[in-house]
CSV table of C-alpha atoms in Angstrom, one decimal:
chain,number,residue,atom,x,y,z
A,1,MET,CA,190.0,-30.7,-85.3
A,2,SER,CA,191.3,-34.2,-86.0
A,3,GLU,CA,194.6,-34.6,-87.7
A,4,TYR,CA,193.4,-36.3,-90.8
A,5,VAL,CA,190.4,-35.5,-93.0
A,6,PHE,CA,188.5,-38.3,-94.7
A,7,LEU,CA,186.1,-37.9,-97.6
A,8,ASN,CA,184.0,-41.0,-98.6
A,9,GLY,CA,186.4,-43.2,-96.8
A,10,LYS,CA,189.6,-41.9,-98.4
A,11,ARG,CA,192.2,-39.7,-96.7
A,12,VAL,CA,192.5,-36.3,-98.2
A,13,GLU,CA,195.9,-34.8,-98.6
A,14,ASN,CA,194.9,-31.1,-98.8
A,15,PRO,CA,191.5,-30.9,-97.2
A,16,HIS,CA,191.3,-27.1,-97.5
A,17,GLU,CA,191.7,-26.9,-101.2
A,18,SER,CA,188.4,-26.8,-103.0
A,19,HIS,CA,188.4,-28.6,-106.3
A,20,HIS,CA,185.1,-28.4,-108.2
A,21,HIS,CA,185.1,-29.5,-111.8
A,22,ILE,CA,183.5,-26.7,-113.9
A,23,SER,CA,182.5,-27.9,-117.4
A,24,PRO,CA,182.5,-25.3,-120.2
A,25,VAL,CA,179.1,-24.3,-121.4
A,26,ILE,CA,179.8,-25.9,-124.8
A,27,VAL,CA,179.8,-29.4,-123.1
A,28,TYR,CA,176.2,-28.8,-121.8
A,29,VAL,CA,175.1,-27.5,-125.2
A,30,ALA,CA,176.6,-30.5,-127.0
A,31,VAL,CA,174.9,-32.9,-124.5
A,32,PHE,CA,171.6,-31.1,-125.0
A,33,ALA,CA,171.9,-31.4,-128.8
A,34,ALA,CA,172.8,-35.1,-128.5
A,35,LEU,CA,169.8,-35.7,-126.3
A,36,LEU,CA,167.5,-34.0,-128.9
A,37,VAL,CA,169.0,-36.1,-131.7
A,38,LEU,CA,168.5,-39.3,-129.7
A,39,THR,CA,164.9,-38.3,-128.9
A,40,GLY,CA,164.4,-38.0,-132.7
A,41,LEU,CA,165.9,-41.4,-133.1
A,42,THR,CA,163.5,-42.9,-130.5
A,43,TYR,CA,160.6,-41.5,-132.5
A,44,ALA,CA,162.1,-42.9,-135.8
A,45,VAL,CA,162.5,-46.3,-134.2
A,46,SER,CA,158.8,-46.5,-133.3
A,47,PHE,CA,157.8,-45.9,-136.9
A,48,ALA,CA,160.4,-48.3,-138.4
A,49,ASN,CA,158.3,-51.4,-137.8
A,50,LEU,CA,161.1,-53.4,-136.2
A,51,GLY,CA,158.5,-55.7,-134.6
A,52,PRO,CA,159.9,-57.5,-131.6
A,53,GLY,CA,163.2,-55.7,-132.1
A,54,SER,CA,161.7,-52.3,-131.3
A,55,LEU,CA,161.7,-52.7,-127.5
A,56,PRO,CA,165.4,-53.5,-127.1
A,57,VAL,CA,166.4,-50.8,-129.6
A,58,ALA,CA,164.2,-48.2,-127.8
A,59,MET,CA,165.7,-49.3,-124.5
A,60,LEU,CA,169.2,-49.0,-125.9
A,61,VAL,CA,168.6,-45.5,-127.1
A,62,ALA,CA,167.0,-44.5,-123.8
A,63,THR,CA,170.0,-46.0,-121.9
A,64,MET,CA,172.4,-43.9,-124.1
A,65,LYS,CA,170.3,-40.7,-123.3
A,66,ALA,CA,170.3,-41.6,-119.6
A,67,SER,CA,174.1,-42.2,-119.6
A,68,LEU,CA,174.7,-38.7,-121.1
A,69,VAL,CA,172.5,-37.1,-118.5
A,70,VAL,CA,174.2,-39.0,-115.6
A,71,ALA,CA,177.8,-38.5,-116.9
A,72,PHE,CA,177.6,-34.8,-117.8
A,73,PHE,CA,174.5,-33.1,-116.4
A,74,MET,CA,174.9,-34.9,-113.1
A,75,HIS,CA,178.7,-34.6,-113.2
A,76,LEU,CA,179.3,-38.3,-112.4
A,77,ALA,CA,182.1,-38.4,-115.0
A,78,TYR,CA,184.1,-36.0,-112.8
A,79,GLU,CA,182.9,-36.9,-109.3
A,80,ASP,CA,184.5,-39.1,-106.7
A,81,ARG,CA,183.9,-42.6,-108.1
A,82,PHE,CA,182.2,-43.6,-104.8
A,83,TYR,CA,178.9,-42.0,-106.0
A,84,LEU,CA,179.1,-43.9,-109.2
A,85,PHE,CA,179.6,-47.1,-107.2
A,86,MET,CA,176.5,-46.4,-105.2
A,87,PHE,CA,174.4,-45.7,-108.2
A,88,LEU,CA,175.6,-48.8,-110.1
A,89,THR,CA,174.9,-50.9,-107.0
A,90,SER,CA,171.2,-49.9,-107.2
A,91,LEU,CA,171.3,-50.9,-110.9
A,92,VAL,CA,172.8,-54.3,-110.0
A,93,LEU,CA,169.9,-54.8,-107.5
A,94,ILE,CA,167.4,-53.8,-110.2
A,95,ALA,CA,169.0,-56.3,-112.6
A,96,LEU,CA,168.7,-59.1,-109.9
A,97,PHE,CA,165.1,-58.1,-109.3
A,98,PHE,CA,164.1,-58.1,-113.0
A,99,GLY,CA,166.2,-61.2,-113.7
A,100,PHE,CA,164.7,-63.4,-111.1
A,101,VAL,CA,161.0,-62.3,-111.6
A,102,LEU,CA,161.3,-62.6,-115.4
A,103,PHE,CA,163.0,-66.0,-115.1
A,104,ASP,CA,160.2,-67.2,-112.8
A,105,VAL,CA,157.5,-65.9,-115.2
A,106,ASN,CA,159.2,-67.6,-118.1
A,107,ALA,CA,160.1,-70.9,-116.6
A,108,ALA,CA,157.7,-71.6,-113.7
A,109,GLY,CA,155.0,-73.0,-116.0
A,110,ALA,CA,157.3,-75.5,-117.7
A,111,LEU,CA,158.9,-76.5,-114.5
A,112,ASN,CA,155.5,-77.1,-112.8
A,113,ASP,CA,154.4,-79.2,-115.8
A,114,GLU,CA,157.6,-81.3,-115.6
A,115,GLN,CA,157.0,-82.0,-111.9
A,116,ALA,CA,153.2,-82.4,-112.5
A,117,VAL,CA,152.5,-79.7,-110.0
A,118,GLY,CA,148.9,-78.4,-110.4
A,119,VAL,CA,149.7,-74.7,-110.5
A,120,PRO,CA,148.1,-73.0,-113.5
A,121,ARG,CA,150.3,-70.8,-115.6
A,122,LEU,CA,149.5,-67.1,-115.4
A,123,GLU,CA,148.7,-67.0,-119.2
A,124,GLU,CA,146.6,-70.2,-119.0
A,125,GLY,CA,144.8,-69.1,-115.9
A,126,LEU,CA,143.7,-65.9,-117.6
A,127,LYS,CA,142.8,-67.7,-120.8
A,128,ALA,CA,140.8,-70.3,-118.8
A,129,SER,CA,138.8,-67.6,-117.1
A,130,GLU,CA,138.0,-66.0,-120.4
A,131,THR,CA,136.8,-69.2,-122.0
A,132,ALA,CA,135.1,-70.7,-119.0
A,133,PRO,CA,131.5,-69.6,-119.8
A,134,VAL,CA,131.8,-71.0,-123.4
A,135,ALA,CA,133.0,-74.3,-122.1
A,136,GLY,CA,130.0,-74.4,-119.7
A,137,GLU,CA,127.5,-73.8,-122.5
A,138,VAL,CA,128.9,-76.7,-124.6
A,139,GLU,CA,128.6,-79.1,-121.8
A,140,ALA,CA,125.2,-77.8,-120.7
A,141,PRO,CA,122.8,-79.6,-123.1
A,142,ALA,CA,123.6,-83.1,-121.7
A,143,PRO,CA,122.6,-82.8,-118.1
A,144,ASP,CA,119.7,-80.5,-118.9
A,145,ALA,CA,117.6,-81.8,-116.1
A,146,GLY,CA,119.9,-80.2,-113.6
A,147,HIS,CA,118.5,-76.8,-114.3
B,1,MET,CA,199.5,-27.9,-88.3
B,2,SER,CA,200.2,-24.4,-87.0
B,3,SER,CA,199.7,-22.7,-90.3
B,4,SER,CA,197.6,-19.6,-90.0
B,5,ASN,CA,196.8,-19.5,-93.7
B,6,ALA,CA,193.6,-17.8,-94.7
B,7,SER,CA,192.1,-20.8,-96.4
B,8,ASN,CA,192.2,-22.6,-93.0
B,9,GLU,CA,189.5,-20.2,-91.7
B,10,ARG,CA,186.3,-21.9,-91.1
B,11,PRO,CA,183.4,-20.5,-93.2
B,12,ALA,CA,180.2,-19.7,-91.3
B,13,TRP,CA,178.1,-22.1,-93.4
B,14,VAL,CA,180.1,-25.2,-92.3
B,15,ALA,CA,178.2,-27.0,-89.5
B,16,HIS,CA,180.1,-27.7,-86.3
B,17,HIS,CA,180.2,-31.5,-86.8
B,18,PHE,CA,182.2,-31.3,-90.0
B,19,ASP,CA,186.0,-31.0,-90.1
B,20,THR,CA,186.1,-29.1,-93.4
B,21,ALA,CA,183.8,-27.5,-96.0
B,22,GLY,CA,184.8,-30.3,-98.4
B,23,GLN,CA,183.6,-32.9,-95.9
B,24,GLN,CA,180.3,-31.2,-95.5
B,25,VAL,CA,179.8,-30.9,-99.2
B,26,SER,CA,180.7,-34.6,-99.9
B,27,SER,CA,178.4,-35.8,-97.1
B,28,ALA,CA,175.5,-33.9,-98.6
B,29,LYS,CA,176.2,-35.4,-102.1
B,30,LEU,CA,176.6,-38.9,-100.5
B,31,GLY,CA,173.2,-38.6,-99.0
B,32,MET,CA,171.7,-37.3,-102.2
B,33,TRP,CA,173.1,-40.1,-104.3
B,34,LEU,CA,171.9,-42.6,-101.8
B,35,PHE,CA,168.4,-41.1,-102.1
B,36,LEU,CA,168.6,-41.2,-105.9
B,37,ALA,CA,169.5,-44.9,-105.7
B,38,THR,CA,166.3,-45.5,-103.7
B,39,GLU,CA,164.4,-43.5,-106.3
B,40,ALA,CA,165.7,-45.8,-109.0
B,41,LEU,CA,164.7,-48.9,-106.9
B,42,MET,CA,161.2,-47.5,-106.3
B,43,PHE,CA,160.5,-46.8,-110.0
B,44,SER,CA,162.0,-50.2,-110.9
B,45,GLY,CA,159.1,-52.0,-109.4
B,46,LEU,CA,156.7,-50.1,-111.7
B,47,PHE,CA,158.9,-50.7,-114.7
B,48,LEU,CA,158.9,-54.5,-114.0
B,49,ALA,CA,155.1,-54.5,-113.6
B,50,TYR,CA,154.9,-52.7,-117.0
B,51,PHE,CA,157.2,-55.3,-118.7
B,52,LEU,CA,155.1,-58.2,-117.3
B,53,ILE,CA,151.9,-56.6,-118.5
B,54,ARG,CA,153.5,-56.1,-121.9
B,55,LYS,CA,154.8,-59.7,-122.0
B,56,LEU,CA,151.4,-61.2,-121.0
B,57,HIS,CA,149.2,-58.9,-123.2
B,58,PRO,CA,151.3,-57.6,-126.1
B,59,ASP,CA,148.4,-57.0,-128.5
B,60,MET,CA,146.4,-55.1,-125.8
B,61,VAL,CA,149.4,-52.9,-124.9
B,62,LEU,CA,149.9,-52.1,-128.6
B,63,VAL,CA,146.3,-51.0,-129.1
B,64,ALA,CA,146.0,-49.2,-125.8
B,65,SER,CA,149.2,-47.3,-126.2
B,66,GLU,CA,148.0,-45.9,-129.5
B,67,GLU,CA,145.5,-43.9,-127.4
B,68,LEU,CA,148.3,-41.9,-125.9
B,69,ASN,CA,149.2,-38.7,-127.8
B,70,LYS,CA,152.7,-39.0,-129.2
B,71,ALA,CA,152.9,-35.3,-130.0
B,72,TYR,CA,152.1,-34.3,-126.4
B,73,GLY,CA,154.5,-37.0,-125.1
B,74,GLY,CA,157.2,-35.7,-127.5
B,75,VAL,CA,156.7,-32.1,-126.5
B,76,ASN,CA,157.0,-33.0,-122.8
B,77,THR,CA,160.2,-35.0,-123.5
B,78,VAL,CA,161.8,-32.0,-125.2
B,79,VAL,CA,160.5,-29.7,-122.4
B,80,LEU,CA,162.1,-31.9,-119.7
B,81,ILE,CA,165.4,-32.3,-121.6
B,82,PHE,CA,165.5,-28.6,-122.0
B,83,SER,CA,164.8,-28.0,-118.3
B,84,SER,CA,167.6,-30.5,-117.4
B,85,PHE,CA,169.9,-28.4,-119.7
B,86,THR,CA,168.9,-25.1,-118.0
B,87,MET,CA,169.3,-26.8,-114.5
B,88,ALA,CA,172.8,-27.9,-115.4
B,89,LEU,CA,173.6,-24.4,-116.6
B,90,GLY,CA,172.1,-23.1,-113.3
B,91,VAL,CA,174.5,-25.3,-111.3
B,92,ARG,CA,177.4,-24.1,-113.4
B,93,ALA,CA,176.3,-20.4,-112.8
B,94,ALA,CA,176.4,-21.2,-109.1
B,95,GLN,CA,179.9,-22.7,-109.5
B,96,VAL,CA,181.3,-19.6,-111.2
B,97,GLY,CA,179.3,-17.2,-109.0
B,98,ASN,CA,177.1,-15.8,-111.7
B,99,GLN,CA,174.1,-14.7,-109.7
B,100,LYS,CA,172.0,-13.4,-112.6
B,101,SER,CA,172.5,-16.6,-114.7
B,102,LEU,CA,171.7,-18.8,-111.6
B,103,GLU,CA,168.4,-17.0,-111.0
B,104,ARG,CA,167.4,-16.9,-114.6
B,105,ASN,CA,168.2,-20.6,-115.2
B,106,LEU,CA,166.3,-21.7,-112.1
B,107,MET,CA,163.2,-19.7,-113.3
B,108,ILE,CA,163.3,-21.2,-116.7
B,109,THR,CA,163.6,-24.7,-115.2
B,110,ILE,CA,160.5,-24.0,-112.9
B,111,ALA,CA,158.6,-22.6,-116.0
B,112,CYS,CA,159.4,-25.9,-117.9
B,113,ALA,CA,158.1,-27.9,-115.0
B,114,PHE,CA,154.8,-26.0,-115.1
B,115,ILE,CA,154.6,-26.5,-118.9
B,116,PHE,CA,155.1,-30.2,-118.4
B,117,MET,CA,152.3,-30.4,-115.9
B,118,GLY,CA,150.0,-28.3,-118.1
B,119,VAL,CA,150.5,-30.7,-121.0
B,120,LYS,CA,150.0,-33.6,-118.6
B,121,TYR,CA,146.7,-32.0,-117.5
B,122,ILE,CA,145.5,-31.8,-121.2
B,123,GLU,CA,146.4,-35.5,-121.7
B,124,TYR,CA,144.8,-36.7,-118.4
B,125,SER,CA,141.6,-34.7,-119.3
B,126,ALA,CA,141.3,-36.5,-122.6
B,127,LYS,CA,141.8,-39.9,-121.0
B,128,ILE,CA,139.2,-39.2,-118.3
B,129,HIS,CA,136.8,-37.8,-120.9
B,130,HIS,CA,136.9,-41.2,-122.8
B,131,GLY,CA,136.6,-43.2,-119.6
B,132,LEU,CA,140.1,-44.6,-120.0
B,133,LEU,CA,140.9,-44.9,-116.3
B,134,PRO,CA,142.7,-47.5,-114.2
B,135,TRP,CA,141.2,-50.8,-113.2
B,136,ASN,CA,137.7,-50.5,-111.7
B,137,PHE,CA,137.3,-46.9,-112.8
B,138,PHE,CA,137.7,-47.9,-116.4
B,139,ASP,CA,134.4,-47.2,-118.3
B,140,MET,CA,134.1,-50.0,-120.9
B,141,GLU,CA,131.0,-48.4,-122.5
B,142,LYS,CA,132.6,-45.0,-123.1
B,143,ALA,CA,135.8,-46.8,-124.2
B,144,ALA,CA,133.9,-48.9,-126.7
B,145,HIS,CA,132.1,-45.8,-128.0
B,146,HIS,CA,135.6,-44.2,-128.4
B,147,SER,CA,137.3,-47.2,-130.0
B,148,ALA,CA,135.9,-50.7,-130.6
B,149,ALA,CA,139.4,-52.1,-130.7
B,150,LEU,CA,140.2,-50.9,-127.2
B,151,ALA,CA,137.1,-52.6,-125.7
B,152,SER,CA,137.8,-55.9,-127.5
B,153,PHE,CA,140.5,-56.6,-124.9
B,154,GLU,CA,139.5,-57.6,-121.4
B,155,TYR,CA,142.7,-56.3,-119.8
B,156,THR,CA,142.8,-52.8,-121.3
B,157,PRO,CA,142.1,-51.3,-117.8
B,158,MET,CA,145.4,-52.8,-116.8
B,159,PHE,CA,147.3,-50.7,-119.3
B,160,PHE,CA,145.7,-47.5,-118.0
B,161,GLY,CA,146.4,-48.6,-114.5
B,162,ILE,CA,150.1,-48.8,-115.1
B,163,TYR,CA,150.0,-45.6,-117.3
B,164,PHE,CA,148.3,-43.5,-114.6
B,165,THR,CA,150.5,-45.1,-111.8
B,166,MET,CA,153.8,-44.5,-113.6
B,167,THR,CA,153.0,-41.0,-115.0
B,168,GLY,CA,151.2,-40.1,-111.7
B,169,LEU,CA,154.2,-41.0,-109.6
B,170,HIS,CA,156.5,-39.2,-112.1
B,171,GLY,CA,154.1,-36.2,-112.1
B,172,LEU,CA,154.2,-36.1,-108.3
B,173,HIS,CA,158.0,-35.9,-108.6
B,174,VAL,CA,157.7,-32.9,-111.0
B,175,VAL,CA,155.4,-31.1,-108.5
B,176,ILE,CA,157.8,-31.7,-105.6
B,177,GLY,CA,160.5,-30.5,-108.0
B,178,ILE,CA,158.7,-27.2,-108.5
B,179,GLY,CA,158.6,-26.9,-104.7
B,180,VAL,CA,162.3,-27.5,-104.1
B,181,LEU,CA,163.4,-25.5,-107.1
B,182,THR,CA,161.3,-22.5,-105.8
B,183,TRP,CA,163.0,-23.0,-102.4
B,184,ILE,CA,166.4,-22.9,-104.1
B,185,LEU,CA,165.4,-19.8,-106.1
B,186,ILE,CA,164.3,-18.0,-103.0
B,187,ARG,CA,167.7,-18.9,-101.3
B,188,ALA,CA,169.5,-17.8,-104.5
B,189,ARG,CA,167.8,-14.4,-104.4
B,190,ARG,CA,168.9,-14.0,-100.8
B,191,ARG,CA,172.4,-14.5,-102.1
B,192,GLU,CA,173.0,-17.5,-99.9
B,193,PHE,CA,175.1,-19.4,-102.5
B,194,THR,CA,178.8,-18.7,-103.4
B,195,PRO,CA,181.3,-20.6,-105.6
B,196,ASP,CA,182.3,-22.5,-102.5
B,197,ASN,CA,178.9,-23.1,-101.0
B,198,TYR,CA,176.4,-24.3,-103.6
B,199,VAL,CA,175.8,-27.9,-102.8
B,200,ALA,CA,172.1,-27.3,-102.2
B,201,VAL,CA,171.7,-26.1,-105.8
B,202,GLU,CA,173.7,-29.1,-107.0
B,203,ASN,CA,171.6,-31.6,-105.0
B,204,VAL,CA,168.3,-30.1,-106.2
B,205,GLY,CA,169.8,-30.3,-109.7
B,206,LEU,CA,170.6,-34.0,-109.2
B,207,TYR,CA,166.9,-34.6,-108.2
B,208,TRP,CA,165.7,-32.7,-111.2
B,209,HIS,CA,167.9,-34.8,-113.5
B,210,ILE,CA,166.6,-38.0,-112.1
B,211,VAL,CA,163.0,-36.8,-112.8
B,212,ASP,CA,164.2,-36.3,-116.4
B,213,LEU,CA,165.9,-39.8,-116.4
B,214,VAL,CA,162.6,-41.6,-115.4
B,215,TRP,CA,160.8,-39.8,-118.2
B,216,ILE,CA,163.5,-40.7,-120.8
B,217,PHE,CA,162.4,-44.4,-120.1
B,218,LEU,CA,158.7,-43.8,-119.6
B,219,PHE,CA,158.2,-42.0,-123.0
B,220,PRO,CA,159.3,-44.8,-125.4
B,221,LEU,CA,157.7,-47.5,-123.2
B,222,LEU,CA,154.3,-45.9,-122.8
B,223,TYR,CA,153.9,-43.8,-126.0
B,224,LEU,CA,156.0,-45.5,-128.6
B,225,VAL,CA,155.2,-49.2,-128.3
B,226,LYS,CA,154.9,-49.9,-132.0
């Protein structure tokens, strides 16, 4: 056996001591109750007619529920912080992924217009395909001989 | 390092390539959290697709989401949260060495997973009955007969595409969860877990909690758009 023992990159002073955190049952019951209350809140939000505000509010409540599950059911509040670091890294990557794609979808049309690049916007492309047959009918009467 | 203390004895369940039991346990957890991170990344692609569809066709998503049964969705949410609760209690039972409680909580968790899939079966059957299927399988005639508002949007099949893909991938995770929970239950019945050696129970618990986490976001996004 080597002289030092390392766990997740850190040297451990007493490698043979086991130290599991055991939460009292009441913590799990409290978290379960909080999750039920927040589920009720999610329901209430959907009937509150918040309009465009309903999506961020619903996501906020869902994030609160997720945080409770991760911290207490998944023990991340008591674990070596290295696991939290790894999990948060994946969330940072997701934020980058969402951020760049949504920025592109929001801004690409305007930027292309500005530079006079002939790339149809996604929305306009879809609208154009919907209205195409109508436009054809309007123009049809003039060059009738073509038929 | 010449102590001959009893705690220095190497338990039989520690694999030869680990220095200590703690190192084996933390390696197992490290691998599990890495896997959970990739799970989050995998689902994030589908969530982004959903957000784009909702952004491009907000009215269609609003009308189409009204087709989903909020009561069934709500029941399944409570079932999954409850199963996460019993799973957490099961891991605690393994920590304190309460064999009976461990087996009971694992069985309740598995039962909840079956209830979830049963409700999902009822929901899917109704959608299939009304022709509300993804993309090319979408039956516009049946859908129009069911609800004129649904058929007035050209891109309704897109909503059911993302609905079936997201809940389908989540349902696959629930089915796999039933499998791994059953495996852990069998091992628990063989008395393989002790208060020092229970990381397999804990890791399967982590997997089950991430299944619950995904549903926590899926439920308001798909069922409660308004």
